mmCIF file of C-alpha atoms in Angstrom:
data_model
loop_
_atom_site.group_PDB
_atom_site.id
_atom_site.type_symbol
_atom_site.label_atom_id
_atom_site.label_comp_id
_atom_site.label_asym_id
_atom_site.label_seq_id
_atom_site.Cartn_x
_atom_site.Cartn_y
_atom_site.Cartn_z
ATOM 1 C CA MET U 1 74.653 125.791 123.878
ATOM 2 C CA HIS U 2 71.458 123.844 124.336
ATOM 3 C CA GLU U 3 69.595 126.041 121.546
ATOM 4 C CA LEU U 4 72.547 125.515 118.988
ATOM 5 C CA ALA U 5 72.801 121.765 119.840
ATOM 6 C CA GLU U 6 68.947 121.376 119.174
ATOM 7 C CA ARG U 7 69.218 123.081 115.917
ATOM 8 C CA ALA U 8 72.249 121.105 114.704
ATOM 9 C CA GLY U 9 70.474 117.815 115.760
ATOM 10 C CA ILE U 10 73.395 116.864 118.239
ATOM 11 C CA SER U 11 73.140 116.630 121.884
ATOM 12 C CA GLY U 12 74.792 119.238 124.252
ATOM 13 C CA ARG U 13 77.241 116.385 125.319
ATOM 14 C CA THR U 14 78.554 116.312 121.775
ATOM 15 C CA LEU U 15 79.371 119.946 121.869
ATOM 16 C CA ARG U 16 80.786 120.007 125.291
ATOM 17 C CA HIS U 17 83.241 116.977 123.746
ATOM 18 C CA TYR U 18 83.828 119.120 120.762
ATOM 19 C CA HIS U 19 85.033 121.770 122.820
ATOM 20 C CA GLN U 20 87.077 119.513 125.367
ATOM 21 C CA ILE U 21 89.095 118.348 122.106
ATOM 22 C CA GLY U 22 89.674 121.845 120.904
ATOM 23 C CA LEU U 23 87.560 121.219 117.715
ATOM 24 C CA LEU U 24 85.004 123.547 118.134
ATOM 25 C CA GLU U 25 85.247 126.715 120.761
ATOM 26 C CA PRO U 26 82.921 128.643 121.951
ATOM 27 C CA ASP U 27 82.961 132.426 121.666
ATOM 28 C CA ARG U 28 82.690 132.474 125.431
ATOM 29 C CA ILE U 29 81.654 130.974 128.363
ATOM 30 C CA GLY U 30 79.190 132.680 130.823
ATOM 31 C CA SER U 31 79.354 133.054 134.496
ATOM 32 C CA ASN U 32 76.771 130.425 134.682
ATOM 33 C CA GLY U 33 78.828 127.923 132.772
ATOM 34 C CA TYR U 34 76.733 128.119 129.446
ATOM 35 C CA ARG U 35 78.795 128.209 126.275
ATOM 36 C CA TYR U 36 77.854 130.959 123.718
ATOM 37 C CA TYR U 37 78.582 130.176 120.007
ATOM 38 C CA GLY U 38 78.696 133.257 117.357
ATOM 39 C CA PRO U 39 78.283 133.007 113.496
ATOM 40 C CA ASP U 40 81.795 131.803 112.989
ATOM 41 C CA ALA U 41 81.577 128.992 115.303
ATOM 42 C CA VAL U 42 78.217 128.099 113.946
ATOM 43 C CA ALA U 43 79.418 127.716 110.404
ATOM 44 C CA ARG U 44 82.675 125.529 111.474
ATOM 45 C CA LEU U 45 80.140 123.474 113.343
ATOM 46 C CA GLN U 46 78.210 122.785 109.766
ATOM 47 C CA ARG U 47 81.634 122.020 108.380
ATOM 48 C CA ILE U 48 82.356 119.743 111.287
ATOM 49 C CA LEU U 49 79.095 117.801 110.895
ATOM 50 C CA LEU U 50 79.158 117.827 107.073
ATOM 51 C CA LEU U 51 82.622 115.746 107.259
ATOM 52 C CA ARG U 52 81.584 113.900 110.307
ATOM 53 C CA ARG U 53 78.512 112.378 108.097
ATOM 54 C CA THR U 54 80.989 111.035 105.750
ATOM 55 C CA GLY U 55 82.571 109.028 108.565
ATOM 56 C CA MET U 56 85.792 110.770 108.750
ATOM 57 C CA ALA U 57 87.425 110.720 112.460
ATOM 58 C CA LEU U 58 87.405 113.846 114.322
ATOM 59 C CA ALA U 59 91.179 114.177 114.446
ATOM 60 C CA ASP U 60 91.029 114.029 110.695
ATOM 61 C CA ILE U 61 88.581 116.581 110.863
ATOM 62 C CA ALA U 62 90.347 119.191 112.971
ATOM 63 C CA ALA U 63 93.540 118.669 110.888
ATOM 64 C CA ALA U 64 91.504 119.599 107.727
ATOM 65 C CA LEU U 65 89.843 122.606 109.336
ATOM 66 C CA ASP U 66 93.078 124.012 111.076
ATOM 67 C CA VAL U 67 95.416 124.091 108.462
ATOM 68 C CA ASP U 68 93.862 127.334 106.942
ATOM 69 C CA GLN U 69 90.608 128.825 106.016
ATOM 70 C CA SER U 70 90.720 127.826 102.431
ATOM 71 C CA ARG U 71 88.643 124.684 101.231
ATOM 72 C CA ASP U 72 91.960 123.100 99.986
ATOM 73 C CA SER U 73 92.878 121.297 103.203
ATOM 74 C CA GLU U 74 89.190 120.349 103.313
ATOM 75 C CA ILE U 75 89.384 118.616 99.946
ATOM 76 C CA THR U 76 92.415 117.014 100.486
ATOM 77 C CA ALA U 77 91.189 115.380 103.347
ATOM 78 C CA LEU U 78 87.923 114.295 101.645
ATOM 79 C CA CYS U 79 90.198 113.028 98.765
ATOM 80 C CA SER U 80 92.261 110.737 101.503
ATOM 81 C CA HIS U 81 88.984 109.810 103.336
ATOM 82 C CA LEU U 82 87.384 108.811 99.982
ATOM 83 C CA GLU U 83 90.250 106.508 98.866
ATOM 84 C CA GLN U 84 90.087 104.903 102.345
ATOM 85 C CA LEU U 85 86.602 104.446 102.002
ATOM 86 C CA ARG U 86 86.971 102.643 98.540
ATOM 87 C CA ASP U 87 89.497 100.239 99.992
ATOM 88 C CA GLU U 88 87.353 99.576 102.771
ATOM 89 C CA GLN U 89 84.493 98.857 99.963
ATOM 90 C CA ALA U 90 87.119 96.420 98.037
ATOM 91 C CA VAL U 91 87.445 94.428 101.520
ATOM 92 C CA ILE U 92 83.456 94.376 101.859
ATOM 93 C CA GLU U 93 83.028 93.265 98.261
ATOM 94 C CA GLN U 94 85.738 90.466 98.613
ATOM 95 C CA ARG U 95 83.839 89.163 101.826
ATOM 96 C CA ILE U 96 80.694 89.052 100.178
ATOM 97 C CA ALA U 97 82.456 87.294 97.234
ATOM 98 C CA ALA U 98 83.861 84.672 99.648
ATOM 99 C CA VAL U 99 80.517 84.087 101.171
ATOM 100 C CA GLU U 100 78.831 83.518 97.986
ATOM 101 C CA HIS U 101 81.505 81.541 96.887
ATOM 102 C CA THR U 102 81.536 79.153 99.935
ATOM 103 C CA LEU U 103 77.766 78.811 99.813
ATOM 104 C CA ALA U 104 77.933 77.687 96.353
ATOM 105 C CA MET U 105 80.759 75.226 96.629
ATOM 106 C CA ARG U 106 78.696 73.850 99.875
ATOM 107 C CA ARG U 107 75.709 73.659 97.912
ATOM 108 C CA SER U 108 77.463 71.799 95.247
ATOM 109 C CA GLY U 109 79.165 69.506 97.909
ATOM 110 C CA ARG U 110 82.542 70.494 97.248
ATOM 111 C CA GLU U 111 85.235 72.274 99.260
ATOM 112 C CA PRO U 112 85.395 76.219 98.965
ATOM 113 C CA GLN U 113 88.740 77.644 97.392
ATOM 114 C CA MET U 114 90.457 80.150 99.343
ATOM 115 C CA ASP U 115 90.452 83.918 97.729
ATOM 116 C CA VAL U 116 94.003 84.872 96.800
ATOM 117 C CA MET U 117 93.247 88.176 98.443
ATOM 118 C CA LEU U 118 92.297 86.732 101.642
ATOM 119 C CA GLU U 119 95.110 84.356 102.093
ATOM 120 C CA GLY U 120 97.870 85.697 100.283
ATOM 121 C CA PHE U 121 99.250 85.337 96.707
ATOM 122 C CA ASN U 122 100.827 81.772 96.962
ATOM 123 C CA ASP U 123 100.115 80.721 100.443
ATOM 124 C CA ARG U 124 98.164 77.618 99.359
ATOM 125 C CA TYR U 125 101.204 76.626 97.368
ATOM 126 C CA ARG U 126 103.978 76.989 99.740
ATOM 127 C CA ASP U 127 105.152 73.710 100.312
ATOM 128 C CA GLU U 128 105.146 73.102 96.364
ATOM 129 C CA VAL U 129 106.946 76.589 95.729
ATOM 130 C CA VAL U 130 109.661 75.866 98.517
ATOM 131 C CA THR U 131 110.297 72.248 97.261
ATOM 132 C CA ARG U 132 110.604 73.226 93.600
ATOM 133 C CA TRP U 133 112.380 76.890 93.558
ATOM 134 C CA GLY U 134 113.342 77.424 97.295
ATOM 135 C CA HIS U 135 112.260 79.364 100.251
ATOM 136 C CA GLU U 136 113.586 82.751 99.147
ATOM 137 C CA ALA U 137 111.238 82.046 95.834
ATOM 138 C CA PHE U 138 108.080 81.845 97.999
ATOM 139 C CA GLU U 139 109.441 84.805 100.181
ATOM 140 C CA ALA U 140 109.832 86.961 96.939
ATOM 141 C CA SER U 141 106.477 86.426 95.607
ATOM 142 C CA ASN U 142 104.744 86.923 98.836
ATOM 143 C CA THR U 143 106.558 89.826 100.051
ATOM 144 C CA TRP U 144 105.592 91.356 96.305
ATOM 145 C CA TRP U 145 101.883 90.628 97.152
ATOM 146 C CA HIS U 146 101.451 91.580 100.561
ATOM 147 C CA SER U 147 103.448 95.105 99.606
ATOM 148 C CA LYS U 148 100.551 95.995 97.325
ATOM 149 C CA SER U 149 97.445 98.117 98.333
ATOM 150 C CA ILE U 150 93.970 96.678 98.441
ATOM 151 C CA ALA U 151 93.506 98.816 95.109
ATOM 152 C CA GLN U 152 96.728 97.409 93.535
ATOM 153 C CA GLN U 153 95.778 93.804 94.369
ATOM 154 C CA ARG U 154 92.203 94.374 93.115
ATOM 155 C CA ARG U 155 93.685 95.446 89.894
ATOM 156 C CA TRP U 156 96.049 92.524 89.571
ATOM 157 C CA LYS U 157 93.291 89.855 90.380
ATOM 158 C CA ASN U 158 90.810 91.756 87.729
ATOM 159 C CA ARG U 159 93.791 91.308 85.233
ATOM 160 C CA SER U 160 94.140 87.686 86.109
ATOM 161 C CA GLU U 161 90.527 87.218 85.590
ATOM 162 C CA GLN U 162 90.578 88.731 82.306
ATOM 163 C CA LEU U 163 93.596 86.490 81.268
ATOM 164 C CA LEU U 164 91.428 83.449 81.938
ATOM 165 C CA ALA U 165 88.431 84.800 80.240
ATOM 166 C CA ARG U 166 90.310 85.409 77.074
ATOM 167 C CA TRP U 167 91.176 81.739 77.043
ATOM 168 C CA ALA U 168 87.366 80.923 77.544
ATOM 169 C CA GLU U 169 86.543 82.972 74.603
ATOM 170 C CA LEU U 170 89.107 81.408 72.441
ATOM 171 C CA ALA U 171 87.541 77.769 73.340
ATOM 172 C CA ARG U 172 84.248 79.140 72.548
ATOM 173 C CA GLU U 173 85.854 80.445 69.187
ATOM 174 C CA HIS U 174 87.394 76.897 68.516
ATOM 175 C CA ALA U 175 90.732 78.296 68.145
ATOM 176 C CA THR U 176 93.607 75.710 68.001
ATOM 177 C CA PRO U 177 96.276 75.614 70.515
ATOM 178 C CA GLU U 178 99.004 76.132 67.806
ATOM 179 C CA GLY U 179 97.035 79.067 66.017
ATOM 180 C CA ASP U 180 98.136 82.387 66.147
ATOM 181 C CA ALA U 181 95.199 83.873 68.501
ATOM 182 C CA ALA U 182 96.065 81.177 71.069
ATOM 183 C CA GLN U 183 99.552 81.548 70.628
ATOM 184 C CA GLU U 184 99.362 85.278 70.905
ATOM 185 C CA HIS U 185 97.645 84.681 74.314
ATOM 186 C CA ALA U 186 100.049 82.132 75.368
ATOM 187 C CA ALA U 187 102.791 84.885 75.186
ATOM 188 C CA THR U 188 100.538 87.366 77.191
ATOM 189 C CA HIS U 189 100.302 84.413 79.774
ATOM 190 C CA VAL U 190 103.946 83.657 79.871
ATOM 191 C CA ALA U 191 104.467 87.575 80.639
ATOM 192 C CA TRP U 192 101.723 87.750 83.083
ATOM 193 C CA PHE U 193 103.801 84.723 84.906
ATOM 194 C CA ALA U 194 107.007 86.661 84.339
ATOM 195 C CA GLU U 195 105.783 89.858 86.461
ATOM 196 C CA ILE U 196 105.820 87.632 89.749
ATOM 197 C CA PRO U 197 108.998 87.969 91.577
ATOM 198 C CA GLY U 198 110.046 84.527 92.732
ATOM 199 C CA THR U 199 109.044 82.518 89.623
ATOM 200 C CA PRO U 200 111.485 81.274 87.101
ATOM 201 C CA THR U 201 110.023 83.360 84.419
ATOM 202 C CA HIS U 202 110.909 86.388 86.315
ATOM 203 C CA ALA U 203 114.120 85.398 87.036
ATOM 204 C CA GLY U 204 114.467 84.674 83.100
ATOM 205 C CA ASP U 205 115.797 81.336 83.391
ATOM 206 C CA PRO U 206 114.426 79.531 80.445
ATOM 207 C CA VAL U 207 115.107 75.853 81.133
ATOM 208 C CA GLN U 208 113.232 76.492 84.647
ATOM 209 C CA SER U 209 110.590 78.542 83.207
ATOM 210 C CA ALA U 210 109.795 75.882 80.819
ATOM 211 C CA ALA U 211 109.390 73.432 83.576
ATOM 212 C CA MET U 212 107.263 75.685 85.589
ATOM 213 C CA ILE U 213 105.027 76.253 82.810
ATOM 214 C CA ARG U 214 104.724 72.733 81.879
ATOM 215 C CA GLY U 215 103.811 72.125 85.389
ATOM 216 C CA MET U 216 101.223 74.594 85.482
ATOM 217 C CA ALA U 217 99.717 73.308 82.258
ATOM 218 C CA ALA U 218 99.388 69.942 83.762
ATOM 219 C CA MET U 219 97.517 71.553 86.650
ATOM 220 C CA TYR U 220 95.261 73.556 84.201
ATOM 221 C CA GLU U 221 94.366 70.100 82.334
ATOM 222 C CA THR U 222 93.764 68.036 85.378
ATOM 223 C CA ASN U 223 92.506 69.979 88.173
ATOM 224 C CA PRO U 224 88.725 70.705 88.219
ATOM 225 C CA ASP U 225 89.415 73.928 90.440
ATOM 226 C CA PHE U 226 91.257 75.258 87.393
ATOM 227 C CA HIS U 227 88.623 74.058 84.837
ATOM 228 C CA GLU U 228 85.949 76.266 87.071
ATOM 229 C CA SER U 229 88.443 79.119 86.877
ATOM 230 C CA PHE U 230 89.098 79.047 83.301
ATOM 231 C CA GLY U 231 85.276 79.004 82.799
ATOM 232 C CA SER U 232 85.243 75.427 81.479
ATOM 233 C CA LYS U 233 87.506 72.193 80.851
ATOM 234 C CA ALA U 234 88.180 72.879 77.472
ATOM 235 C CA ALA U 235 89.622 76.453 77.901
ATOM 236 C CA ALA U 236 91.955 75.289 80.796
ATOM 237 C CA GLN U 237 92.981 72.398 78.275
ATOM 238 C CA LEU U 238 93.553 74.725 75.087
ATOM 239 C CA ALA U 239 95.484 77.030 77.614
ATOM 240 C CA ALA U 240 97.717 73.994 78.761
ATOM 241 C CA GLN U 241 98.364 72.966 74.975
ATOM 242 C CA ALA U 242 98.969 76.510 73.881
ATOM 243 C CA LEU U 243 101.337 77.107 76.646
ATOM 244 C CA ARG U 244 103.353 73.774 76.124
ATOM 245 C CA ILE U 245 103.552 74.690 72.246
ATOM 246 C CA HIS U 246 104.944 78.304 73.302
ATOM 247 C CA THR U 247 107.187 76.896 75.572
ATOM 248 C CA ALA U 248 108.688 74.256 73.627
ATOM 249 C CA GLN U 249 109.392 76.796 70.639
ATOM 250 C CA ASN U 250 111.049 79.387 72.887
ATOM 251 C CA LEU U 251 113.078 76.762 74.285
ATOM 252 C CA GLU U 252 114.062 75.527 71.080
ATOM 253 C CA THR U 253 114.919 79.149 70.129
ATOM 254 C CA HIS U 254 117.116 79.547 73.187
ATOM 255 C CA VAL U 255 119.055 76.373 72.687
ATOM 256 C CA ASN U 256 119.841 77.160 69.042
ATOM 257 C CA GLY U 257 120.098 80.411 69.366
#
C-alpha cells in the first residue's frame, strides 16, 4: 500500500479512506494488515485520481465507475460535472462584475446598482410593481426569474444587454425615433417586455401595456442609471421616444380595429 500511495502521489491515509468508503478495494489484505493492490485496482486508482483532479465529488466518481466497465458512465459524469463547473464559473464572473461595478460607482461618488442576477429580476421595483399591477404580477415575474438556471439567467441578461446596445448603435447612427430602424427595434423591445410574466404586455392588455411602456419610457429619459445602461443619455431618449410612438400606433390600431 505504501509503495502504491507513493507512486500515485497520495497518502496511505487517502488509500485507506478510499477502501473504507468502498471506492477502491484492495485485492487482498495480508495477515499483517497491509493492503495489496493488483493491476486492475491500480488502473481504477488512476481513473479515480484523474476524475478527482477535475473537482468531482468522491460519491459521483464511485457512481461513474461502478455503473459498468465502459467509459460511457464516466463521460456522462464528466459532462454533468462540466455543466456544474460552468455554472460556478458564471457565479464567479457575476461576483467579479459586481465588485468592478461597485468600485467604479464608489470611485465616481455614486451608489452602486444591484445586479439583477444577484438580487432577483424585479426585487428593486417590488413596491412599484405591486402598486401598479398587484402582488400577483410581482410574484409571477419573480417566480419566472428564479425558476431559471444560472445559465438561463445569464443568456437572458446577455439578450437584454444586446437589446440596449442596439439602441446605442441607433443613436450613434442618428436614427430618428419615427424611422423604420428605430420602430423595428421598438417592436423588438416591446416583444422582450412581453416575455416577462406579470407584465401587462405578457397578459396582452393593450391599454395597460401602453401605460407600462410610457412609464418605462419616462424612466429611460430621466433616470441616470438607465442612461448608463443604454450607453448614453441620447440612446435612452431615443428608445423612450421610439417606444412612445410605437405604443401610440399600436393602441390606435387596437381602438380603431
